[in-house]
Amino acid sequence: MRRAARRKANRPPGRAAGAGGGGPPDVAHSLLDVVRLLGHEGRWAQDGPAALARVREQAPDAILCDIGLPGMDGYEVAIALRREGFGAVLVALSGYARPEDVQRALASGFDAHIAKPADPLRLADVLRRAARGSPD
């Protein structure tokens, strides 16, 4: 696990957890680098059960969760977190981006869906809103 970068004083606070899977770890770590460059803390979990444990430990403002996680997929992660009362922003990151895929993500409890490769501007907007406590 890489050490989190310090947040710049002029950037909004925010803690994001990333759940990888579905691809090489270096891709997930690159995404975390982007999150950190945007001024947020970031943590990575390699599978669904590890993502749940990380969220329970750290209570992030937002979770960026791959749909194709091993162990339990992103849909299952979102459903479990919502059942536990997790109220922060959940963002699905997925190569599955057809309208029915987006709808399934939203129905599972995600607040937003970002198609891979993630657009850094869209990611910045979602994280900015999460830091303010508003997913929309």
PDB file of C-alpha atoms in Angstrom:
ATOM      1  CA  MET A   1       0.000   0.000   0.000  1.00  0.00           C
ATOM      2  CA  ARG A   2       1.416   3.368  -0.959  1.00  0.00           C
ATOM      3  CA  ARG A   3       1.647   6.200   1.488  1.00  0.00           C
ATOM      4  CA  ALA A   4      -1.088   8.837   1.031  1.00  0.00           C
ATOM      5  CA  ALA A   5       0.001  12.202  -0.287  1.00  0.00           C
ATOM      6  CA  ARG A   6      -0.601  15.232   1.886  1.00  0.00           C
ATOM      7  CA  ARG A   7      -3.584  17.342   0.909  1.00  0.00           C
ATOM      8  CA  LYS A   8      -2.826  20.867  -0.239  1.00  0.00           C
ATOM      9  CA  ALA A   9      -4.287  23.551   2.041  1.00  0.00           C
ATOM     10  CA  ASN A  10      -6.375  25.156  -0.727  1.00  0.00           C
ATOM     11  CA  ARG A  11      -8.103  21.913  -1.741  1.00  0.00           C
ATOM     12  CA  PRO A  12     -11.261  20.507  -0.187  1.00  0.00           C
ATOM     13  CA  PRO A  13     -10.825  17.725   2.351  1.00  0.00           C
ATOM     14  CA  GLY A  14     -11.886  14.275   1.361  1.00  0.00           C
ATOM     15  CA  ARG A  15     -11.130  10.642   1.919  1.00  0.00           C
ATOM     16  CA  ALA A  16     -11.736   8.190  -0.872  1.00  0.00           C
ATOM     17  CA  ALA A  17     -11.273   4.455  -0.814  1.00  0.00           C
ATOM     18  CA  GLY A  18     -10.649   2.620  -4.045  1.00  0.00           C
ATOM     19  CA  ALA A  19     -11.547  -1.009  -4.618  1.00  0.00           C
ATOM     20  CA  GLY A  20      -9.494  -2.524  -7.426  1.00  0.00           C
ATOM     21  CA  GLY A  21      -9.895  -5.807  -9.201  1.00  0.00           C
ATOM     22  CA  GLY A  22     -10.696  -6.641 -12.772  1.00  0.00           C
ATOM     23  CA  GLY A  23      -7.263  -5.461 -13.870  1.00  0.00           C
ATOM     24  CA  PRO A  24      -3.623  -5.173 -12.880  1.00  0.00           C
ATOM     25  CA  PRO A  25      -2.863  -3.544  -9.502  1.00  0.00           C
ATOM     26  CA  ASP A  26      -0.720  -0.880 -11.199  1.00  0.00           C
ATOM     27  CA  VAL A  27      -3.858   0.397 -12.991  1.00  0.00           C
ATOM     28  CA  ALA A  28      -5.650   0.729  -9.641  1.00  0.00           C
ATOM     29  CA  HIS A  29      -2.633   2.477  -8.145  1.00  0.00           C
ATOM     30  CA  SER A  30      -2.545   4.882 -11.099  1.00  0.00           C
ATOM     31  CA  LEU A  31      -6.162   5.777 -10.372  1.00  0.00           C
ATOM     32  CA  LEU A  32      -5.238   6.357  -6.727  1.00  0.00           C
ATOM     33  CA  ASP A  33      -2.431   8.639  -7.875  1.00  0.00           C
ATOM     34  CA  VAL A  34      -5.038  10.713  -9.737  1.00  0.00           C
ATOM     35  CA  VAL A  35      -7.248  10.797  -6.627  1.00  0.00           C
ATOM     36  CA  ARG A  36      -4.288  12.033  -4.586  1.00  0.00           C
ATOM     37  CA  LEU A  37      -3.322  14.633  -7.189  1.00  0.00           C
ATOM     38  CA  LEU A  38      -6.879  15.936  -6.883  1.00  0.00           C
ATOM     39  CA  GLY A  39      -6.160  16.555  -3.191  1.00  0.00           C
ATOM     40  CA  HIS A  40      -7.826  13.555  -1.585  1.00  0.00           C
ATOM     41  CA  GLU A  41      -6.536  10.654   0.440  1.00  0.00           C
ATOM     42  CA  GLY A  42      -6.829   7.278  -1.216  1.00  0.00           C
ATOM     43  CA  ARG A  43      -6.641   3.650  -0.172  1.00  0.00           C
ATOM     44  CA  TRP A  44      -6.865   0.484  -2.256  1.00  0.00           C
ATOM     45  CA  ALA A  45      -8.408  -2.907  -1.627  1.00  0.00           C
ATOM     46  CA  GLN A  46      -7.866  -5.828  -3.994  1.00  0.00           C
ATOM     47  CA  ASP A  47     -11.238  -7.549  -3.628  1.00  0.00           C
ATOM     48  CA  GLY A  48     -14.798  -7.093  -2.385  1.00  0.00           C
ATOM     49  CA  PRO A  49     -14.334  -8.446   1.169  1.00  0.00           C
ATOM     50  CA  ALA A  50     -11.194  -6.321   1.626  1.00  0.00           C
ATOM     51  CA  ALA A  51     -13.099  -3.253   0.389  1.00  0.00           C
ATOM     52  CA  LEU A  52     -15.829  -3.825   2.980  1.00  0.00           C
ATOM     53  CA  ALA A  53     -13.234  -4.179   5.740  1.00  0.00           C
ATOM     54  CA  ARG A  54     -11.439  -1.012   4.611  1.00  0.00           C
ATOM     55  CA  VAL A  55     -14.656   1.015   4.610  1.00  0.00           C
ATOM     56  CA  ARG A  56     -15.612  -0.248   8.069  1.00  0.00           C
ATOM     57  CA  GLU A  57     -12.179   0.768   9.405  1.00  0.00           C
ATOM     58  CA  GLN A  58     -11.820   4.165   7.763  1.00  0.00           C
ATOM     59  CA  ALA A  59     -15.297   5.532   6.916  1.00  0.00           C
ATOM     60  CA  PRO A  60     -14.271   7.342   3.713  1.00  0.00           C
ATOM     61  CA  ASP A  61     -16.273  10.172   2.139  1.00  0.00           C
ATOM     62  CA  ALA A  62     -16.433   8.239  -1.120  1.00  0.00           C
ATOM     63  CA  ILE A  63     -15.693   4.806  -2.505  1.00  0.00           C
ATOM     64  CA  LEU A  64     -14.570   4.221  -6.068  1.00  0.00           C
ATOM     65  CA  CYS A  65     -15.480   0.598  -6.642  1.00  0.00           C
ATOM     66  CA  ASP A  66     -14.777  -1.579  -9.652  1.00  0.00           C
ATOM     67  CA  ILE A  67     -17.731  -3.748 -10.625  1.00  0.00           C
ATOM     68  CA  GLY A  68     -15.514  -6.720 -11.554  1.00  0.00           C
ATOM     69  CA  LEU A  69     -14.062  -7.412  -8.114  1.00  0.00           C
ATOM     70  CA  PRO A  70     -13.003 -10.908  -7.081  1.00  0.00           C
ATOM     71  CA  GLY A  71     -14.548 -12.407  -3.955  1.00  0.00           C
ATOM     72  CA  MET A  72     -17.742 -10.397  -4.278  1.00  0.00           C
ATOM     73  CA  ASP A  73     -18.500  -8.048  -7.131  1.00  0.00           C
ATOM     74  CA  GLY A  74     -19.024  -4.313  -6.871  1.00  0.00           C
ATOM     75  CA  TYR A  75     -22.804  -4.665  -6.930  1.00  0.00           C
ATOM     76  CA  GLU A  76     -22.624  -6.926  -3.871  1.00  0.00           C
ATOM     77  CA  VAL A  77     -20.261  -4.482  -2.145  1.00  0.00           C
ATOM     78  CA  ALA A  78     -22.687  -1.596  -2.726  1.00  0.00           C
ATOM     79  CA  ILE A  79     -25.691  -3.609  -1.509  1.00  0.00           C
ATOM     80  CA  ALA A  80     -23.817  -4.702   1.635  1.00  0.00           C
ATOM     81  CA  LEU A  81     -22.645  -1.175   2.449  1.00  0.00           C
ATOM     82  CA  ARG A  82     -26.119   0.307   2.013  1.00  0.00           C
ATOM     83  CA  ARG A  83     -27.638  -2.425   4.201  1.00  0.00           C
ATOM     84  CA  GLU A  84     -25.106  -1.483   6.893  1.00  0.00           C
ATOM     85  CA  GLY A  85     -26.175   2.151   6.666  1.00  0.00           C
ATOM     86  CA  PHE A  86     -23.126   3.483   4.829  1.00  0.00           C
ATOM     87  CA  GLY A  87     -24.331   6.872   3.646  1.00  0.00           C
ATOM     88  CA  ALA A  88     -21.296   8.316   1.870  1.00  0.00           C
ATOM     89  CA  VAL A  89     -20.875   8.445  -1.892  1.00  0.00           C
ATOM     90  CA  LEU A  90     -20.437   5.157  -3.778  1.00  0.00           C
ATOM     91  CA  VAL A  91     -19.082   5.408  -7.309  1.00  0.00           C
ATOM     92  CA  ALA A  92     -19.046   2.449  -9.691  1.00  0.00           C
ATOM     93  CA  LEU A  93     -16.028   2.311 -11.986  1.00  0.00           C
ATOM     94  CA  SER A  94     -16.567  -0.121 -14.791  1.00  0.00           C
ATOM     95  CA  GLY A  95     -15.896  -1.065 -18.358  1.00  0.00           C
ATOM     96  CA  TYR A  96     -19.535  -2.116 -18.390  1.00  0.00           C
ATOM     97  CA  ALA A  97     -21.158   1.134 -19.461  1.00  0.00           C
ATOM     98  CA  ARG A  98     -24.298   0.243 -21.367  1.00  0.00           C
ATOM     99  CA  PRO A  99     -27.465   1.952 -20.081  1.00  0.00           C
ATOM    100  CA  GLU A 100     -28.586  -1.278 -18.382  1.00  0.00           C
ATOM    101  CA  ASP A 101     -25.184  -1.544 -16.635  1.00  0.00           C
ATOM    102  CA  VAL A 102     -25.496   2.000 -15.302  1.00  0.00           C
ATOM    103  CA  GLN A 103     -29.061   1.299 -14.167  1.00  0.00           C
ATOM    104  CA  ARG A 104     -27.984  -1.882 -12.375  1.00  0.00           C
ATOM    105  CA  ALA A 105     -25.231   0.035 -10.577  1.00  0.00           C
ATOM    106  CA  LEU A 106     -27.673   2.713  -9.426  1.00  0.00           C
ATOM    107  CA  ALA A 107     -30.227   0.077  -8.355  1.00  0.00           C
ATOM    108  CA  SER A 108     -27.501  -1.646  -6.298  1.00  0.00           C
ATOM    109  CA  GLY A 109     -26.892   1.518  -4.283  1.00  0.00           C
ATOM    110  CA  PHE A 110     -24.216   3.370  -6.229  1.00  0.00           C
ATOM    111  CA  ASP A 111     -24.659   7.142  -6.468  1.00  0.00           C
ATOM    112  CA  ALA A 112     -22.757   7.484  -9.728  1.00  0.00           C
ATOM    113  CA  HIS A 113     -21.235   5.386 -12.495  1.00  0.00           C
ATOM    114  CA  ILE A 114     -18.005   6.291 -14.281  1.00  0.00           C
ATOM    115  CA  ALA A 115     -16.985   4.295 -17.331  1.00  0.00           C
ATOM    116  CA  LYS A 116     -13.385   3.130 -17.641  1.00  0.00           C
ATOM    117  CA  PRO A 117     -11.037   4.561 -18.455  1.00  0.00           C
ATOM    118  CA  ALA A 118     -12.129   7.136 -15.886  1.00  0.00           C
ATOM    119  CA  ASP A 119     -12.297  10.717 -17.093  1.00  0.00           C
ATOM    120  CA  PRO A 120     -10.225  12.716 -14.560  1.00  0.00           C
ATOM    121  CA  LEU A 121     -12.572  15.713 -14.828  1.00  0.00           C
ATOM    122  CA  ARG A 122     -15.619  13.563 -14.054  1.00  0.00           C
ATOM    123  CA  LEU A 123     -13.720  11.922 -11.208  1.00  0.00           C
ATOM    124  CA  ALA A 124     -12.716  15.335  -9.834  1.00  0.00           C
ATOM    125  CA  ASP A 125     -16.342  16.494  -9.933  1.00  0.00           C
ATOM    126  CA  VAL A 126     -17.645  13.399  -8.127  1.00  0.00           C
ATOM    127  CA  LEU A 127     -14.958  13.625  -5.426  1.00  0.00           C
ATOM    128  CA  ARG A 128     -15.536  17.356  -4.949  1.00  0.00           C
ATOM    129  CA  ARG A 129     -19.246  16.698  -4.408  1.00  0.00           C
ATOM    130  CA  ALA A 130     -18.475  13.812  -2.040  1.00  0.00           C
ATOM    131  CA  ALA A 131     -16.201  16.021   0.056  1.00  0.00           C
ATOM    132  CA  ARG A 132     -19.118  18.452   0.392  1.00  0.00           C
ATOM    133  CA  GLY A 133     -21.477  15.585   1.247  1.00  0.00           C
ATOM    134  CA  SER A 134     -23.518  15.833  -1.957  1.00  0.00           C
ATOM    135  CA  PRO A 135     -23.367  12.975  -4.497  1.00  0.00           C
ATOM    136  CA  ASP A 136     -25.414  14.807  -7.160  1.00  0.00           C
TER     137      ASP A 136
END
